[in-house]
Amino acid sequence: CHLLQILSYLGACDRLLKQGYEEGQVEEAMEMFQYSEKKAAEFLHLLAQFNDMGFQQNEIKEVLLLCGNQREKALEELVMK
């Protein structure tokens, strides 16, 4: 059972890395969302989007966690900071 979890985790990380995300960010996102590939992918996608808009990465992470990856809500929070 434990082996299956590890293989599942590695598969998810591999798929996220192939989307162009950095290894450290992928591992961090997977841990933050209890190894949910879907939530980690949403987080990484929004992190990259907001990063491209010029927001600071540490602020983006904080806001996304608080807002549960809700794009509009997170964007409002970032703009107000």
mmCIF file of N, CA, C and O in Angstrom:
data_model
loop_
_atom_site.group_PDB
_atom_site.id
_atom_site.type_symbol
_atom_site.label_atom_id
_atom_site.label_comp_id
_atom_site.label_asym_id
_atom_site.label_seq_id
_atom_site.Cartn_x
_atom_site.Cartn_y
_atom_site.Cartn_z
ATOM 1 N N CYS A 1 0.838 -1.197 0.000
ATOM 2 C CA CYS A 1 0.000 0.000 0.000
ATOM 3 C C CYS A 1 0.879 1.256 0.000
ATOM 4 O O CYS A 1 0.637 2.191 -0.753
ATOM 5 N N HIS A 2 1.900 1.248 0.833
ATOM 6 C CA HIS A 2 2.796 2.402 0.910
ATOM 7 C C HIS A 2 3.502 2.632 -0.422
ATOM 8 O O HIS A 2 3.677 3.764 -0.853
ATOM 9 N N LEU A 3 3.878 1.547 -1.077
ATOM 10 C CA LEU A 3 4.556 1.635 -2.371
ATOM 11 C C LEU A 3 3.656 2.289 -3.416
ATOM 12 O O LEU A 3 4.094 3.113 -4.212
ATOM 13 N N LEU A 4 2.375 1.939 -3.380
ATOM 14 C CA LEU A 4 1.418 2.536 -4.325
ATOM 15 C C LEU A 4 1.322 4.046 -4.122
ATOM 16 O O LEU A 4 1.234 4.801 -5.083
ATOM 17 N N GLN A 5 1.332 4.477 -2.866
ATOM 18 C CA GLN A 5 1.276 5.919 -2.571
ATOM 19 C C GLN A 5 2.505 6.630 -3.139
ATOM 20 O O GLN A 5 2.395 7.709 -3.712
ATOM 21 N N ILE A 6 3.657 6.009 -2.973
ATOM 22 C CA ILE A 6 4.902 6.599 -3.469
ATOM 23 C C ILE A 6 4.872 6.689 -5.002
ATOM 24 O O ILE A 6 5.207 7.716 -5.578
ATOM 25 N N LEU A 7 4.434 5.604 -5.646
ATOM 26 C CA LEU A 7 4.361 5.603 -7.107
ATOM 27 C C LEU A 7 3.369 6.638 -7.613
ATOM 28 O O LEU A 7 3.611 7.321 -8.607
ATOM 29 N N SER A 8 2.258 6.762 -6.923
ATOM 30 C CA SER A 8 1.239 7.749 -7.281
ATOM 31 C C SER A 8 1.809 9.159 -7.150
ATOM 32 O O SER A 8 1.629 10.006 -8.031
ATOM 33 N N TYR A 9 2.519 9.406 -6.062
ATOM 34 C CA TYR A 9 3.152 10.705 -5.820
ATOM 35 C C TYR A 9 4.168 11.027 -6.912
ATOM 36 O O TYR A 9 4.175 12.117 -7.470
ATOM 37 N N LEU A 10 5.021 10.041 -7.227
ATOM 38 C CA LEU A 10 6.052 10.261 -8.245
ATOM 39 C C LEU A 10 5.432 10.515 -9.613
ATOM 40 O O LEU A 10 5.899 11.368 -10.371
ATOM 41 N N GLY A 11 4.365 9.801 -9.914
ATOM 42 C CA GLY A 11 3.665 10.000 -11.182
ATOM 43 C C GLY A 11 3.085 11.397 -11.281
ATOM 44 O O GLY A 11 3.188 12.063 -12.311
ATOM 45 N N ALA A 12 2.473 11.850 -10.186
ATOM 46 C CA ALA A 12 1.884 13.191 -10.144
ATOM 47 C C ALA A 12 2.975 14.249 -10.311
ATOM 48 O O ALA A 12 2.823 15.192 -11.093
ATOM 49 N N CYS A 13 4.079 14.080 -9.595
ATOM 50 C CA CYS A 13 5.190 15.041 -9.697
ATOM 51 C C CYS A 13 5.727 15.083 -11.122
ATOM 52 O O CYS A 13 5.997 16.150 -11.665
ATOM 53 N N ASP A 14 5.862 13.918 -11.718
ATOM 54 C CA ASP A 14 6.379 13.825 -13.080
ATOM 55 C C ASP A 14 5.469 14.572 -14.057
ATOM 56 O O ASP A 14 5.932 15.327 -14.906
ATOM 57 N N ARG A 15 4.171 14.382 -13.916
ATOM 58 C CA ARG A 15 3.221 15.068 -14.811
ATOM 59 C C ARG A 15 3.297 16.584 -14.628
ATOM 60 O O ARG A 15 3.245 17.335 -15.603
ATOM 61 N N LEU A 16 3.440 17.040 -13.386
ATOM 62 C CA LEU A 16 3.531 18.477 -13.122
ATOM 63 C C LEU A 16 4.851 19.051 -13.648
ATOM 64 O O LEU A 16 4.881 20.146 -14.203
ATOM 65 N N LEU A 17 5.927 18.290 -13.494
ATOM 66 C CA LEU A 17 7.224 18.750 -14.000
ATOM 67 C C LEU A 17 7.189 18.881 -15.522
ATOM 68 O O LEU A 17 7.772 19.810 -16.080
ATOM 69 N N LYS A 18 6.491 17.971 -16.172
ATOM 70 C CA LYS A 18 6.390 18.017 -17.639
ATOM 71 C C LYS A 18 5.593 19.228 -18.107
ATOM 72 O O LYS A 18 5.690 19.623 -19.258
ATOM 73 N N GLN A 19 4.816 19.826 -17.213
ATOM 74 C CA GLN A 19 4.074 21.052 -17.553
ATOM 75 C C GLN A 19 4.967 22.287 -17.410
ATOM 76 O O GLN A 19 4.537 23.401 -17.652
ATOM 77 N N GLY A 20 6.192 22.067 -16.959
ATOM 78 C CA GLY A 20 7.161 23.164 -16.899
ATOM 79 C C GLY A 20 7.364 23.792 -15.535
ATOM 80 O O GLY A 20 8.047 24.798 -15.420
ATOM 81 N N TYR A 21 6.768 23.208 -14.499
ATOM 82 C CA TYR A 21 6.963 23.765 -13.160
ATOM 83 C C TYR A 21 8.289 23.283 -12.583
ATOM 84 O O TYR A 21 8.772 22.208 -12.913
ATOM 85 N N GLU A 22 8.861 24.072 -11.681
ATOM 86 C CA GLU A 22 10.136 23.723 -11.054
ATOM 87 C C GLU A 22 9.939 22.617 -10.025
ATOM 88 O O GLU A 22 8.921 22.575 -9.335
ATOM 89 N N GLU A 23 10.947 21.765 -9.900
ATOM 90 C CA GLU A 23 10.856 20.615 -8.996
ATOM 91 C C GLU A 23 10.545 21.008 -7.556
ATOM 92 O O GLU A 23 9.688 20.426 -6.915
ATOM 93 N N GLY A 24 11.240 22.030 -7.060
ATOM 94 C CA GLY A 24 11.014 22.471 -5.681
ATOM 95 C C GLY A 24 9.586 22.943 -5.456
ATOM 96 O O GLY A 24 8.972 22.636 -4.435
ATOM 97 N N GLN A 25 9.058 23.672 -6.434
ATOM 98 C CA GLN A 25 7.686 24.169 -6.329
ATOM 99 C C GLN A 25 6.681 23.019 -6.381
ATOM 100 O O GLN A 25 5.684 23.032 -5.666
ATOM 101 N N VAL A 26 6.944 22.045 -7.240
ATOM 102 C CA VAL A 26 6.049 20.889 -7.365
ATOM 103 C C VAL A 26 5.987 20.133 -6.047
ATOM 104 O O VAL A 26 4.904 19.831 -5.536
ATOM 105 N N GLU A 27 7.152 19.862 -5.460
ATOM 106 C CA GLU A 27 7.205 19.116 -4.192
ATOM 107 C C GLU A 27 6.500 19.891 -3.081
ATOM 108 O O GLU A 27 5.746 19.321 -2.300
ATOM 109 N N GLU A 28 6.741 21.184 -3.031
ATOM 110 C CA GLU A 28 6.121 22.035 -2.008
ATOM 111 C C GLU A 28 4.595 22.040 -2.163
ATOM 112 O O GLU A 28 3.859 21.894 -1.187
ATOM 113 N N ALA A 29 4.132 22.206 -3.396
ATOM 114 C CA ALA A 29 2.688 22.248 -3.655
ATOM 115 C C ALA A 29 2.031 20.914 -3.304
ATOM 116 O O ALA A 29 0.955 20.883 -2.706
ATOM 117 N N MET A 30 2.689 19.810 -3.648
ATOM 118 C CA MET A 30 2.132 18.491 -3.343
ATOM 119 C C MET A 30 2.000 18.300 -1.834
ATOM 120 O O MET A 30 1.012 17.761 -1.346
ATOM 121 N N GLU A 31 2.996 18.757 -1.085
ATOM 122 C CA GLU A 31 2.940 18.637 0.373
ATOM 123 C C GLU A 31 1.852 19.531 0.955
ATOM 124 O O GLU A 31 1.111 19.122 1.844
ATOM 125 N N MET A 32 1.750 20.753 0.450
ATOM 126 C CA MET A 32 0.764 21.707 0.978
ATOM 127 C C MET A 32 -0.663 21.188 0.817
ATOM 128 O O MET A 32 -1.514 21.463 1.635
ATOM 129 N N PHE A 33 -0.902 20.453 -0.262
ATOM 130 C CA PHE A 33 -2.257 19.987 -0.541
ATOM 131 C C PHE A 33 -2.419 18.483 -0.316
ATOM 132 O O PHE A 33 -3.195 17.831 -1.006
ATOM 133 N N GLN A 34 -1.703 17.958 0.676
ATOM 134 C CA GLN A 34 -1.801 16.542 1.048
ATOM 135 C C GLN A 34 -1.754 15.624 -0.181
ATOM 136 O O GLN A 34 -2.533 14.689 -0.310
ATOM 137 N N TYR A 35 -0.844 15.938 -1.084
ATOM 138 C CA TYR A 35 -0.568 15.101 -2.254
ATOM 139 C C TYR A 35 -1.730 15.003 -3.231
ATOM 140 O O TYR A 35 -1.854 14.038 -3.975
ATOM 141 N N SER A 36 -2.587 16.024 -3.250
ATOM 142 C CA SER A 36 -3.652 16.092 -4.244
ATOM 143 C C SER A 36 -3.080 16.735 -5.506
ATOM 144 O O SER A 36 -2.757 17.919 -5.519
ATOM 145 N N GLU A 37 -2.941 15.931 -6.547
ATOM 146 C CA GLU A 37 -2.367 16.443 -7.802
ATOM 147 C C GLU A 37 -3.221 17.575 -8.375
ATOM 148 O O GLU A 37 -2.708 18.579 -8.860
ATOM 149 N N LYS A 38 -4.534 17.425 -8.286
ATOM 150 C CA LYS A 38 -5.452 18.427 -8.838
ATOM 151 C C LYS A 38 -5.252 19.787 -8.153
ATOM 152 O O LYS A 38 -5.098 20.810 -8.806
ATOM 153 N N LYS A 39 -5.238 19.779 -6.824
ATOM 154 C CA LYS A 39 -5.079 21.032 -6.087
ATOM 155 C C LYS A 39 -3.680 21.624 -6.272
ATOM 156 O O LYS A 39 -3.523 22.840 -6.382
ATOM 157 N N ALA A 40 -2.681 20.755 -6.301
ATOM 158 C CA ALA A 40 -1.309 21.225 -6.514
ATOM 159 C C ALA A 40 -1.183 21.866 -7.899
ATOM 160 O O ALA A 40 -0.560 22.918 -8.045
ATOM 161 N N ALA A 41 -1.819 21.259 -8.903
ATOM 162 C CA ALA A 41 -1.768 21.796 -10.268
ATOM 163 C C ALA A 41 -2.450 23.157 -10.340
ATOM 164 O O ALA A 41 -1.933 24.093 -10.967
ATOM 165 N N GLU A 42 -3.606 23.286 -9.681
ATOM 166 C CA GLU A 42 -4.312 24.576 -9.644
ATOM 167 C C GLU A 42 -3.421 25.641 -9.009
ATOM 168 O O GLU A 42 -3.302 26.757 -9.516
ATOM 169 N N PHE A 43 -2.825 25.275 -7.885
ATOM 170 C CA PHE A 43 -1.964 26.197 -7.152
ATOM 171 C C PHE A 43 -0.789 26.654 -8.017
ATOM 172 O O PHE A 43 -0.506 27.849 -8.119
ATOM 173 N N LEU A 44 -0.109 25.704 -8.665
ATOM 174 C CA LEU A 44 1.060 26.030 -9.476
ATOM 175 C C LEU A 44 0.680 26.902 -10.671
ATOM 176 O O LEU A 44 1.403 27.823 -11.038
ATOM 177 N N HIS A 45 -0.468 26.613 -11.255
ATOM 178 C CA HIS A 45 -0.957 27.392 -12.396
ATOM 179 C C HIS A 45 -1.213 28.847 -11.977
ATOM 180 O O HIS A 45 -0.767 29.782 -12.649
ATOM 181 N N LEU A 46 -1.908 29.027 -10.862
ATOM 182 C CA LEU A 46 -2.210 30.383 -10.377
ATOM 183 C C LEU A 46 -0.947 31.101 -9.913
ATOM 184 O O LEU A 46 -0.785 32.297 -10.147
ATOM 185 N N LEU A 47 -0.043 30.354 -9.287
ATOM 186 C CA LEU A 47 1.224 30.932 -8.831
ATOM 187 C C LEU A 47 1.982 31.513 -10.028
ATOM 188 O O LEU A 47 2.458 32.652 -9.985
ATOM 189 N N ALA A 48 2.040 30.753 -11.110
ATOM 190 C CA ALA A 48 2.737 31.216 -12.317
ATOM 191 C C ALA A 48 2.028 32.427 -12.923
ATOM 192 O O ALA A 48 2.672 33.400 -13.327
ATOM 193 N N GLN A 49 0.700 32.375 -12.961
ATOM 194 C CA GLN A 49 -0.091 33.474 -13.524
ATOM 195 C C GLN A 49 0.150 34.778 -12.761
ATOM 196 O O GLN A 49 0.430 35.816 -13.353
ATOM 197 N N PHE A 50 0.011 34.699 -11.436
ATOM 198 C CA PHE A 50 0.174 35.902 -10.606
ATOM 199 C C PHE A 50 1.623 36.380 -10.606
ATOM 200 O O PHE A 50 1.891 37.569 -10.514
ATOM 201 N N ASN A 51 2.544 35.442 -10.709
ATOM 202 C CA ASN A 51 3.955 35.780 -10.783
ATOM 203 C C ASN A 51 4.217 36.593 -12.051
ATOM 204 O O ASN A 51 4.932 37.596 -12.024
ATOM 205 N N ASP A 52 3.602 36.178 -13.156
ATOM 206 C CA ASP A 52 3.734 36.895 -14.430
ATOM 207 C C ASP A 52 3.144 38.298 -14.350
ATOM 208 O O ASP A 52 3.543 39.189 -15.090
ATOM 209 N N MET A 53 2.170 38.491 -13.467
ATOM 210 C CA MET A 53 1.552 39.808 -13.287
ATOM 211 C C MET A 53 2.422 40.724 -12.432
ATOM 212 O O MET A 53 2.112 41.895 -12.262
ATOM 213 N N GLY A 54 3.487 40.163 -11.859
ATOM 214 C CA GLY A 54 4.432 40.982 -11.104
ATOM 215 C C GLY A 54 4.281 40.928 -9.594
ATOM 216 O O GLY A 54 4.932 41.681 -8.878
ATOM 217 N N PHE A 55 3.422 40.039 -9.089
ATOM 218 C CA PHE A 55 3.274 39.910 -7.638
ATOM 219 C C PHE A 55 4.424 39.085 -7.067
ATOM 220 O O PHE A 55 5.024 38.274 -7.761
ATOM 221 N N GLN A 56 4.730 39.308 -5.782
ATOM 222 C CA GLN A 56 5.803 38.584 -5.106
ATOM 223 C C GLN A 56 5.374 37.150 -4.797
ATOM 224 O O GLN A 56 4.266 36.918 -4.318
ATOM 225 N N GLN A 57 6.270 36.206 -5.040
ATOM 226 C CA GLN A 57 5.934 34.794 -4.894
ATOM 227 C C GLN A 57 5.482 34.409 -3.484
ATOM 228 O O GLN A 57 4.510 33.678 -3.326
ATOM 229 N N ASN A 58 6.166 34.946 -2.456
ATOM 230 C CA ASN A 58 5.768 34.587 -1.085
ATOM 231 C C ASN A 58 4.375 35.111 -0.762
ATOM 232 O O ASN A 58 3.594 34.458 -0.077
ATOM 233 N N GLU A 59 4.047 36.303 -1.278
ATOM 234 C CA GLU A 59 2.700 36.857 -1.065
ATOM 235 C C GLU A 59 1.651 36.020 -1.801
ATOM 236 O O GLU A 59 0.568 35.781 -1.287
ATOM 237 N N ILE A 60 1.983 35.608 -3.010
ATOM 238 C CA ILE A 60 1.049 34.799 -3.808
ATOM 239 C C ILE A 60 0.729 33.496 -3.082
ATOM 240 O O ILE A 60 -0.435 33.125 -2.937
ATOM 241 N N LYS A 61 1.767 32.823 -2.597
ATOM 242 C CA LYS A 61 1.576 31.545 -1.894
ATOM 243 C C LYS A 61 0.648 31.718 -0.695
ATOM 244 O O LYS A 61 -0.279 30.939 -0.499
ATOM 245 N N GLU A 62 0.930 32.751 0.087
ATOM 246 C CA GLU A 62 0.146 33.026 1.291
ATOM 247 C C GLU A 62 -1.328 33.254 0.939
ATOM 248 O O GLU A 62 -2.228 32.658 1.533
ATOM 249 N N VAL A 63 -1.569 34.089 -0.050
ATOM 250 C CA VAL A 63 -2.925 34.439 -0.448
ATOM 251 C C VAL A 63 -3.658 33.227 -1.044
ATOM 252 O O VAL A 63 -4.820 32.984 -0.737
ATOM 253 N N LEU A 64 -2.974 32.456 -1.879
ATOM 254 C CA LEU A 64 -3.612 31.276 -2.475
ATOM 255 C C LEU A 64 -4.019 30.269 -1.399
ATOM 256 O O LEU A 64 -5.088 29.661 -1.486
ATOM 257 N N LEU A 65 -3.182 30.099 -0.397
ATOM 258 C CA LEU A 65 -3.523 29.179 0.698
ATOM 259 C C LEU A 65 -4.729 29.698 1.471
ATOM 260 O O LEU A 65 -5.644 28.942 1.785
ATOM 261 N N LEU A 66 -4.733 30.991 1.765
ATOM 262 C CA LEU A 66 -5.852 31.582 2.500
ATOM 263 C C LEU A 66 -7.157 31.488 1.716
ATOM 264 O O LEU A 66 -8.214 31.261 2.287
ATOM 265 N N CYS A 67 -7.061 31.680 0.415
ATOM 266 C CA CYS A 67 -8.256 31.712 -0.442
ATOM 267 C C CYS A 67 -8.609 30.344 -1.030
ATOM 268 O O CYS A 67 -9.556 30.252 -1.820
ATOM 269 N N GLY A 68 -7.854 29.326 -0.685
ATOM 270 C CA GLY A 68 -8.141 27.997 -1.210
ATOM 271 C C GLY A 68 -8.095 27.928 -2.728
ATOM 272 O O GLY A 68 -8.955 27.302 -3.352
ATOM 273 N N ASN A 69 -7.099 28.576 -3.326
ATOM 274 C CA ASN A 69 -6.904 28.556 -4.782
ATOM 275 C C ASN A 69 -8.031 29.229 -5.572
ATOM 276 O O ASN A 69 -8.179 28.970 -6.764
ATOM 277 N N GLN A 70 -8.828 30.060 -4.933
ATOM 278 C CA GLN A 70 -9.888 30.768 -5.666
ATOM 279 C C GLN A 70 -9.272 31.984 -6.350
ATOM 280 O O GLN A 70 -8.902 32.950 -5.687
ATOM 281 N N ARG A 71 -9.203 31.931 -7.680
ATOM 282 C CA ARG A 71 -8.480 32.936 -8.456
ATOM 283 C C ARG A 71 -8.946 34.364 -8.188
ATOM 284 O O ARG A 71 -8.136 35.238 -7.891
ATOM 285 N N GLU A 72 -10.235 34.606 -8.310
ATOM 286 C CA GLU A 72 -10.749 35.978 -8.176
ATOM 287 C C GLU A 72 -10.497 36.547 -6.780
ATOM 288 O O GLU A 72 -10.066 37.679 -6.617
ATOM 289 N N LYS A 73 -10.783 35.719 -5.789
ATOM 290 C CA LYS A 73 -10.595 36.136 -4.395
ATOM 291 C C LYS A 73 -9.109 36.416 -4.115
ATOM 292 O O LYS A 73 -8.766 37.408 -3.478
ATOM 293 N N ALA A 74 -8.248 35.536 -4.614
ATOM 294 C CA ALA A 74 -6.810 35.701 -4.412
ATOM 295 C C ALA A 74 -6.308 36.968 -5.096
ATOM 296 O O ALA A 74 -5.504 37.714 -4.530
ATOM 297 N N LEU A 75 -6.801 37.217 -6.299
ATOM 298 C CA LEU A 75 -6.383 38.408 -7.036
ATOM 299 C C LEU A 75 -6.788 39.681 -6.289
ATOM 300 O O LEU A 75 -5.996 40.616 -6.163
ATOM 301 N N GLU A 76 -8.009 39.698 -5.755
ATOM 302 C CA GLU A 76 -8.457 40.851 -4.950
ATOM 303 C C GLU A 76 -7.530 41.095 -3.777
ATOM 304 O O GLU A 76 -7.135 42.226 -3.510
ATOM 305 N N GLU A 77 -7.191 40.007 -3.070
ATOM 306 C CA GLU A 77 -6.295 40.124 -1.905
ATOM 307 C C GLU A 77 -4.935 40.675 -2.312
ATOM 308 O O GLU A 77 -4.371 41.536 -1.645
ATOM 309 N N LEU A 78 -4.396 40.168 -3.419
ATOM 310 C CA LEU A 78 -3.077 40.612 -3.882
ATOM 311 C C LEU A 78 -3.088 42.078 -4.269
ATOM 312 O O LEU A 78 -2.149 42.818 -3.966
ATOM 313 N N VAL A 79 -4.135 42.500 -4.943
ATOM 314 C CA VAL A 79 -4.255 43.896 -5.381
ATOM 315 C C VAL A 79 -4.361 44.826 -4.175
ATOM 316 O O VAL A 79 -3.815 45.926 -4.169
ATOM 317 N N MET A 80 -5.048 44.365 -3.130
ATOM 318 C CA MET A 80 -5.227 45.197 -1.926
ATOM 319 C C MET A 80 -3.971 45.299 -1.067
ATOM 320 O O MET A 80 -3.857 46.217 -0.276
ATOM 321 N N LYS A 81 -3.046 44.384 -1.227
ATOM 322 C CA LYS A 81 -1.822 44.401 -0.392
ATOM 323 C C LYS A 81 -0.946 45.592 -0.705
ATOM 324 O O LYS A 81 -0.828 46.012 -1.816
#
